[in-house]
Tab-separated table of N, CA, C and O in Angstrom:
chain	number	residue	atom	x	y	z
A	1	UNK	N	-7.033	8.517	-24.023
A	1	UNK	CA	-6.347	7.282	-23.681
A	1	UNK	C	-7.380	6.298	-23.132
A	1	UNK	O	-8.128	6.560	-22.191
A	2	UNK	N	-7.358	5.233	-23.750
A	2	UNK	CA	-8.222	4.217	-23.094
A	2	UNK	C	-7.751	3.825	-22.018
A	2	UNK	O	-6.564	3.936	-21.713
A	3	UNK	N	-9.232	2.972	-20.840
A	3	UNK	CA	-8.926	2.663	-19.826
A	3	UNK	C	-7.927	2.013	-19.598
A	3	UNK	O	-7.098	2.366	-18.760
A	4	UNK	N	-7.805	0.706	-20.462
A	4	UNK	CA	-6.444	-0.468	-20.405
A	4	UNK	C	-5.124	-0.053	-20.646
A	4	UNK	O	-4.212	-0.820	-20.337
A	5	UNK	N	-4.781	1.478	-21.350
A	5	UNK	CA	-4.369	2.038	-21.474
A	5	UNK	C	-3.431	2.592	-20.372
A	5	UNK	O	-2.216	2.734	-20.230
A	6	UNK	N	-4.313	2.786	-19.812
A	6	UNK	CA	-3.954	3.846	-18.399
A	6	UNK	C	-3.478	2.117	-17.625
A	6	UNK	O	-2.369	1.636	-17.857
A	7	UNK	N	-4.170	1.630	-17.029
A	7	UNK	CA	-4.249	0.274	-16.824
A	7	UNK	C	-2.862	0.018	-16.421
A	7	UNK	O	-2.346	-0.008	-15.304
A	8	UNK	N	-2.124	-0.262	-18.215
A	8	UNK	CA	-0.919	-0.795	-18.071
A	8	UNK	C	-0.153	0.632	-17.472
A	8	UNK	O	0.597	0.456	-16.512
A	9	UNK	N	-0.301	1.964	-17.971
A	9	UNK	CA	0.549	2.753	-17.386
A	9	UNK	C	1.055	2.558	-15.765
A	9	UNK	O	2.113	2.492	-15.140
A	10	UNK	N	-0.042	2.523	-15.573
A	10	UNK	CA	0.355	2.483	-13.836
A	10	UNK	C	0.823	1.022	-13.753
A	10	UNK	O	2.011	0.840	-13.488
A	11	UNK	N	0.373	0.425	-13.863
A	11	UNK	CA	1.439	-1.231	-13.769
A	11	UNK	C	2.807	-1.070	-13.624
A	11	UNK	O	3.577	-1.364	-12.709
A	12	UNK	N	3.025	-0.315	-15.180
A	12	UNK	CA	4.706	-0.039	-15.461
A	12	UNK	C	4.847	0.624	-14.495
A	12	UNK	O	5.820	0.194	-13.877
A	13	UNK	N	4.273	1.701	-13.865
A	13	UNK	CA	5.151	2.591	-12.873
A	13	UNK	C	5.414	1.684	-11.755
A	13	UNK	O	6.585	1.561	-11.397
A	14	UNK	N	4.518	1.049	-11.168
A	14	UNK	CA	4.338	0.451	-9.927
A	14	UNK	C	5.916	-0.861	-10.029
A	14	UNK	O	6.765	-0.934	-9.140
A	15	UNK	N	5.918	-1.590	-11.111
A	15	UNK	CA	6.411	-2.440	-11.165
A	15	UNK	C	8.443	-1.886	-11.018
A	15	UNK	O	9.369	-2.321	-10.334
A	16	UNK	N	8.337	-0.810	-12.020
A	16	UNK	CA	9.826	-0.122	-11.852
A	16	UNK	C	9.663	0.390	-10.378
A	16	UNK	O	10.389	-0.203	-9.581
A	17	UNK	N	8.720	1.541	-9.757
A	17	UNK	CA	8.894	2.311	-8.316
A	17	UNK	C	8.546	1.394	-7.271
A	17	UNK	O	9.248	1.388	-6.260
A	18	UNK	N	7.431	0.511	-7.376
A	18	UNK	CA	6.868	0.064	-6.329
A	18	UNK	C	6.021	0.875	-5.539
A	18	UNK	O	5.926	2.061	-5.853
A	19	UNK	N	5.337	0.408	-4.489
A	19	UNK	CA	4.423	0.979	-3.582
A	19	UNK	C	4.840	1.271	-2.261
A	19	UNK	O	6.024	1.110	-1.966
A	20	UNK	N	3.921	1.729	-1.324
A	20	UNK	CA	4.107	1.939	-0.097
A	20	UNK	C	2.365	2.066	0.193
A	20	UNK	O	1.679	2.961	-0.300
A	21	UNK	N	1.617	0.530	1.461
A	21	UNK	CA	0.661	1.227	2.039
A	21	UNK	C	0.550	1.366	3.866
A	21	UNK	O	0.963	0.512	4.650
A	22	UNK	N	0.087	2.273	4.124
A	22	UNK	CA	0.471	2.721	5.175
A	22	UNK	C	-1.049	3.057	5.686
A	22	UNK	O	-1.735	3.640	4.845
A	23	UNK	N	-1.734	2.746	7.061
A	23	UNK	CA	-2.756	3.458	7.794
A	23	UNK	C	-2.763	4.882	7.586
A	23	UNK	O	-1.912	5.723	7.874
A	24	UNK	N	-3.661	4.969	7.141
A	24	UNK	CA	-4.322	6.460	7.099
A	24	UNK	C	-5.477	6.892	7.748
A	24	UNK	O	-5.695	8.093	7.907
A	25	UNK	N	-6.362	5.881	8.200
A	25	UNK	CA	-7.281	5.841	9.474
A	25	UNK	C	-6.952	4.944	10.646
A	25	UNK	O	-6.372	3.859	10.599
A	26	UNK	N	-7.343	5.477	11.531
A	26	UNK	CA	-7.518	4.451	13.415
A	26	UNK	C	-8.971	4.549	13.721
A	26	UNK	O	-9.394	5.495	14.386
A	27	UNK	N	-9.629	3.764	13.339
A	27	UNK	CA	-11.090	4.008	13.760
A	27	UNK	C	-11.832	5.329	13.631
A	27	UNK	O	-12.203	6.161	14.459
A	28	UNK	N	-11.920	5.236	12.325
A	28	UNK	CA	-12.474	6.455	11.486
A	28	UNK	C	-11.610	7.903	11.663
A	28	UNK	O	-12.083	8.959	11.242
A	29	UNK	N	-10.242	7.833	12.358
A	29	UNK	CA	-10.038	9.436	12.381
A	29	UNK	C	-8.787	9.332	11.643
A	29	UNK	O	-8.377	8.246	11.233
A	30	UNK	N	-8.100	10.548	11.441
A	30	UNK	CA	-7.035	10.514	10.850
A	30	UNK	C	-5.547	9.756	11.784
A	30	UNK	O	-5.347	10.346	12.846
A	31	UNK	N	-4.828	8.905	11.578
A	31	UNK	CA	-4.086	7.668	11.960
A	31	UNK	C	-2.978	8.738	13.010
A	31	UNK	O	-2.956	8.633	14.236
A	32	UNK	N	-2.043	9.824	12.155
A	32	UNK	CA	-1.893	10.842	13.126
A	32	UNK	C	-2.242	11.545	14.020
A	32	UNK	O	-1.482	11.687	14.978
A	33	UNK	N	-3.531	12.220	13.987
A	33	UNK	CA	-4.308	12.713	14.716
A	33	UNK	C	-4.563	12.353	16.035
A	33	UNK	O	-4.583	12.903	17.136
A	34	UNK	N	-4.792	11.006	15.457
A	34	UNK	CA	-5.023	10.042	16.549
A	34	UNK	C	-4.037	8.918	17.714
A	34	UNK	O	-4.381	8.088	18.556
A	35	UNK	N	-2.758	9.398	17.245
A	35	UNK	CA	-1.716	8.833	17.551
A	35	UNK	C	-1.509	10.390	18.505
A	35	UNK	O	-1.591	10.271	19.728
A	36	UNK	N	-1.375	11.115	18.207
A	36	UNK	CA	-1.040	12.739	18.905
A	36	UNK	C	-1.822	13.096	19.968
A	36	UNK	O	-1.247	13.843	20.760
A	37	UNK	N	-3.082	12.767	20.273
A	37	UNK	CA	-4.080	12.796	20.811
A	37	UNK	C	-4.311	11.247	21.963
A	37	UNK	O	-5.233	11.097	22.765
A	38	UNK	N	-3.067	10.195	21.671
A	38	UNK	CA	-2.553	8.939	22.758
A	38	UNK	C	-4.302	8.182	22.684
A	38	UNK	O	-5.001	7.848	23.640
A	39	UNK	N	-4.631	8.086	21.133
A	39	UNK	CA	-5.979	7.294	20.824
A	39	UNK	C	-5.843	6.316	20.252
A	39	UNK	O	-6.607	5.356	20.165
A	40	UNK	N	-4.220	6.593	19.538
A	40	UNK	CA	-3.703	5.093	18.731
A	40	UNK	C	-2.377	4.616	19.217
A	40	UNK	O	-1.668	5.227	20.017
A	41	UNK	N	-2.141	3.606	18.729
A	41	UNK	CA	-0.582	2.754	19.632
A	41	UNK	C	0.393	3.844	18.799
A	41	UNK	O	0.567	3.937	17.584
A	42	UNK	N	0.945	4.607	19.858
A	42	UNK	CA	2.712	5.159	19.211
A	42	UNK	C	2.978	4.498	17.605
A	42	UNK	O	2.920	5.115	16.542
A	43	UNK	N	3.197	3.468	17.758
A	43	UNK	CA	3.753	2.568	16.915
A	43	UNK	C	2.920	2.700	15.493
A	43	UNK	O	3.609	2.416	14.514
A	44	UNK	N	1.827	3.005	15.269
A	44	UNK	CA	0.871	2.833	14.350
A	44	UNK	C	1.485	2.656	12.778
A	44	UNK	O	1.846	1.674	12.128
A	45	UNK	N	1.421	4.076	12.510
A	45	UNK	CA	2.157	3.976	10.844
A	45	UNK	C	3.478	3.293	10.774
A	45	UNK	O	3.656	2.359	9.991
A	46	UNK	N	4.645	3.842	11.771
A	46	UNK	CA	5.782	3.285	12.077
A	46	UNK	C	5.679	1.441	11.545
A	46	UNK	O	5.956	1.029	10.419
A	47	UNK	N	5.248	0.670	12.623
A	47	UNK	CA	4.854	-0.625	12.818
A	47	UNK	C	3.662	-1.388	11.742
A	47	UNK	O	3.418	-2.589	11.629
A	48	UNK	N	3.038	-0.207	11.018
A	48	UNK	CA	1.984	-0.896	10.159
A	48	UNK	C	1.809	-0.332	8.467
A	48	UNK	O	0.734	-0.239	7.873
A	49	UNK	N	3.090	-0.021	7.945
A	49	UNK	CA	3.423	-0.026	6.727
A	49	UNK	C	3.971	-1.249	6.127
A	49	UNK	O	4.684	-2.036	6.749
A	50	UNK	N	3.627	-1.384	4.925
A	50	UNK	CA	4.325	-2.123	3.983
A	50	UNK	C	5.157	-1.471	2.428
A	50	UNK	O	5.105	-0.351	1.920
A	51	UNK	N	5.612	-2.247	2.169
A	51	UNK	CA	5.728	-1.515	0.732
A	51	UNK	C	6.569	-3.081	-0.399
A	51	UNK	O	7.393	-3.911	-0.013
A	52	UNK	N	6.177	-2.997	-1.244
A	52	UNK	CA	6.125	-3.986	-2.284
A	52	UNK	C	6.266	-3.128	-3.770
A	52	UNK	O	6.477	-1.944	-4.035
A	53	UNK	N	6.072	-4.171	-4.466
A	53	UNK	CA	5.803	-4.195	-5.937
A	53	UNK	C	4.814	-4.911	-6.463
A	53	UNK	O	3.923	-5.508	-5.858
A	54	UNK	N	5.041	-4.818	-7.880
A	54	UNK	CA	4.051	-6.273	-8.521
A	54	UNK	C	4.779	-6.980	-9.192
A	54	UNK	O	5.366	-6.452	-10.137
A	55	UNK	N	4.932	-8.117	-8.969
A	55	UNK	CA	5.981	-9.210	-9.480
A	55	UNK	C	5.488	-9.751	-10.789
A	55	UNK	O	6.244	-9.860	-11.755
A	56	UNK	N	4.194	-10.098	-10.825
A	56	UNK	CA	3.783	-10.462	-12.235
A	56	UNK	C	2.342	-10.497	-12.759
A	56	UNK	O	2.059	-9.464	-12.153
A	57	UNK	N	1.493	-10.727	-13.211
A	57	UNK	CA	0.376	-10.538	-13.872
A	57	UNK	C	-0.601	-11.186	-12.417
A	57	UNK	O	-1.702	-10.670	-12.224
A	58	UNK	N	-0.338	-11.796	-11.899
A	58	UNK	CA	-0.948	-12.231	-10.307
A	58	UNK	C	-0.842	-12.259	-9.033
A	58	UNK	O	-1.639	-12.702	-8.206
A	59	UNK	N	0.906	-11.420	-8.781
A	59	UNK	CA	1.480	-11.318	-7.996
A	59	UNK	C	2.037	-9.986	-7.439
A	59	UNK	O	2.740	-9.293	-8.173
A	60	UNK	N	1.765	-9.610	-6.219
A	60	UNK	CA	2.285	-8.736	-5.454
A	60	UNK	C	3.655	-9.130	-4.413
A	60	UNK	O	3.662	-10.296	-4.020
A	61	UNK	N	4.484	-8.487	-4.078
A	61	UNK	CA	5.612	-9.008	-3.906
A	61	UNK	C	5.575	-7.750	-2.387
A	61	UNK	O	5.849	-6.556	-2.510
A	62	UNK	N	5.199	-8.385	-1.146
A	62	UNK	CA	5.241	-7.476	0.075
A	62	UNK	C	6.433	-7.699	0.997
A	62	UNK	O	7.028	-8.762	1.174
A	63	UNK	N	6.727	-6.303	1.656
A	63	UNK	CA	8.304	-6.590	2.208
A	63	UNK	C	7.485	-5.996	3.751
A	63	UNK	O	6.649	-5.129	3.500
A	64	UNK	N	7.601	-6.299	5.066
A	64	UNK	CA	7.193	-5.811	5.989
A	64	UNK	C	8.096	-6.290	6.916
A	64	UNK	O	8.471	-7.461	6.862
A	65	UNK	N	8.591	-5.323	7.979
A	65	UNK	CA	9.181	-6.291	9.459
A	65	UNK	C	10.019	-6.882	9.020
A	65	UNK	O	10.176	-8.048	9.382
A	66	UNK	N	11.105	-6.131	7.812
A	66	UNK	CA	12.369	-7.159	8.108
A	66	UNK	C	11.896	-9.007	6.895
A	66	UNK	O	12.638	-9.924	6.547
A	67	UNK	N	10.885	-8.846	6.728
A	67	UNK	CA	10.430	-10.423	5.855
A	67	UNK	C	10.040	-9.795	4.732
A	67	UNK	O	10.075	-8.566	4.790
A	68	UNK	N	9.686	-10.274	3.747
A	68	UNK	CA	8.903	-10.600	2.505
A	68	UNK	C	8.178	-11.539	2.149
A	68	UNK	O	8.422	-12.558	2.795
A	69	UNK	N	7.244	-11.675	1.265
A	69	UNK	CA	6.387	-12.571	0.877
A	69	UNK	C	5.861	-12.244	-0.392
A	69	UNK	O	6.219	-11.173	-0.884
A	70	UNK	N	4.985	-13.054	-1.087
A	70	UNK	CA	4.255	-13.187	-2.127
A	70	UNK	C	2.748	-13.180	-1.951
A	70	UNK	O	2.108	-13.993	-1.285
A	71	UNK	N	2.173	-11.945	-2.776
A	71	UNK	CA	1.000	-11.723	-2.146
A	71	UNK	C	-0.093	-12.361	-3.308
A	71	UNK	O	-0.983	-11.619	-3.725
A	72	UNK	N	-0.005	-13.518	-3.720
A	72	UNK	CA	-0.921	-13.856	-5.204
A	72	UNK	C	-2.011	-14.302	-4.353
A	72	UNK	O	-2.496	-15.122	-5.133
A	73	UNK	N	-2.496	-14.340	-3.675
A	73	UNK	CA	-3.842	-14.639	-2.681
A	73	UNK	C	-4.499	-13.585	-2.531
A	73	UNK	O	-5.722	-13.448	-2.505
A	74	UNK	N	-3.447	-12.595	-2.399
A	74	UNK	CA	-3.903	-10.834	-1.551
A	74	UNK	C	-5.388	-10.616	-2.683
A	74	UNK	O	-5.272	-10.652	-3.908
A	75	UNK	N	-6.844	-10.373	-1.895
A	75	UNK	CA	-7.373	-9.957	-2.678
A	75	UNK	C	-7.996	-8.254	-2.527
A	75	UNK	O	-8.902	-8.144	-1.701
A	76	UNK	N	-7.655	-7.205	-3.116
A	76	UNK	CA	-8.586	-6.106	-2.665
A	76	UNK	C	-7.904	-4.767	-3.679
A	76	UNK	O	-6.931	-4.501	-4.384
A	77	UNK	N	-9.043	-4.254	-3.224
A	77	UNK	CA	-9.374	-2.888	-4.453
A	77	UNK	C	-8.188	-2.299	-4.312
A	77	UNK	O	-7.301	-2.588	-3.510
A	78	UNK	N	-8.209	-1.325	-5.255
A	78	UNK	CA	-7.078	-0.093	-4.695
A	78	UNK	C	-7.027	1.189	-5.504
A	78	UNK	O	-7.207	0.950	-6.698
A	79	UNK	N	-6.830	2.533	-5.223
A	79	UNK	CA	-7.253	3.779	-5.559
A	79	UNK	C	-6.140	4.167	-5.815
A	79	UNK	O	-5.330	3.361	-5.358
A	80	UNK	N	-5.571	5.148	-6.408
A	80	UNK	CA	-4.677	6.461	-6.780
A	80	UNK	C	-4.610	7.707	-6.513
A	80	UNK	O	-5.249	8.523	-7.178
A	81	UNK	N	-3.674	8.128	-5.300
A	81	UNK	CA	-3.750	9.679	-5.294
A	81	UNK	C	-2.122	9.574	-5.587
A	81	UNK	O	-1.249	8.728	-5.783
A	82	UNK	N	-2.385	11.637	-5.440
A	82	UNK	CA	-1.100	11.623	-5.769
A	82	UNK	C	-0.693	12.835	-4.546
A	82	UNK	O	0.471	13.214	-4.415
């Protein structure tokens, strides 16, 4: 399967499921770890998730705190686990 291939695959998924990103570090340690250990605010993952979609060929569509917005400015990388 070619790269662009794959490309659009995940698009389609993202666009039907949507995302979720969430802290996974607090100053280099693991975001839990460090919340358990009273190194990060209680609140951390709780208070500092988002989760969205992709609205269109330039647009990310973020829901946080009760608001939403349009993220076509948002600029930055992004990886795949599963």
């Amino acid at each position: 399967m070619a790269d662009d291939d794959v490309d659009q695959k995940v698009v389609k998924e993202y666009i039907a499921n949507g995302f979720l990103m969430a802290p996974v570090k607090y100053n280099g340690e693991d975001a839990t770890e460090a919340m358990e250990a009273n190194r990060a605010p209680q609140n951390l993952i709780h208070d500092g998730y988002t989760n969205g979609y992709i609205k269109d060929d330039t647009t990310v569509r973020l829901a946080h705190m009760g608001a939403a917005s349009d993220g076509s400015k948002l600029k930055m990388g992004y990886w795949l686990s599963n």
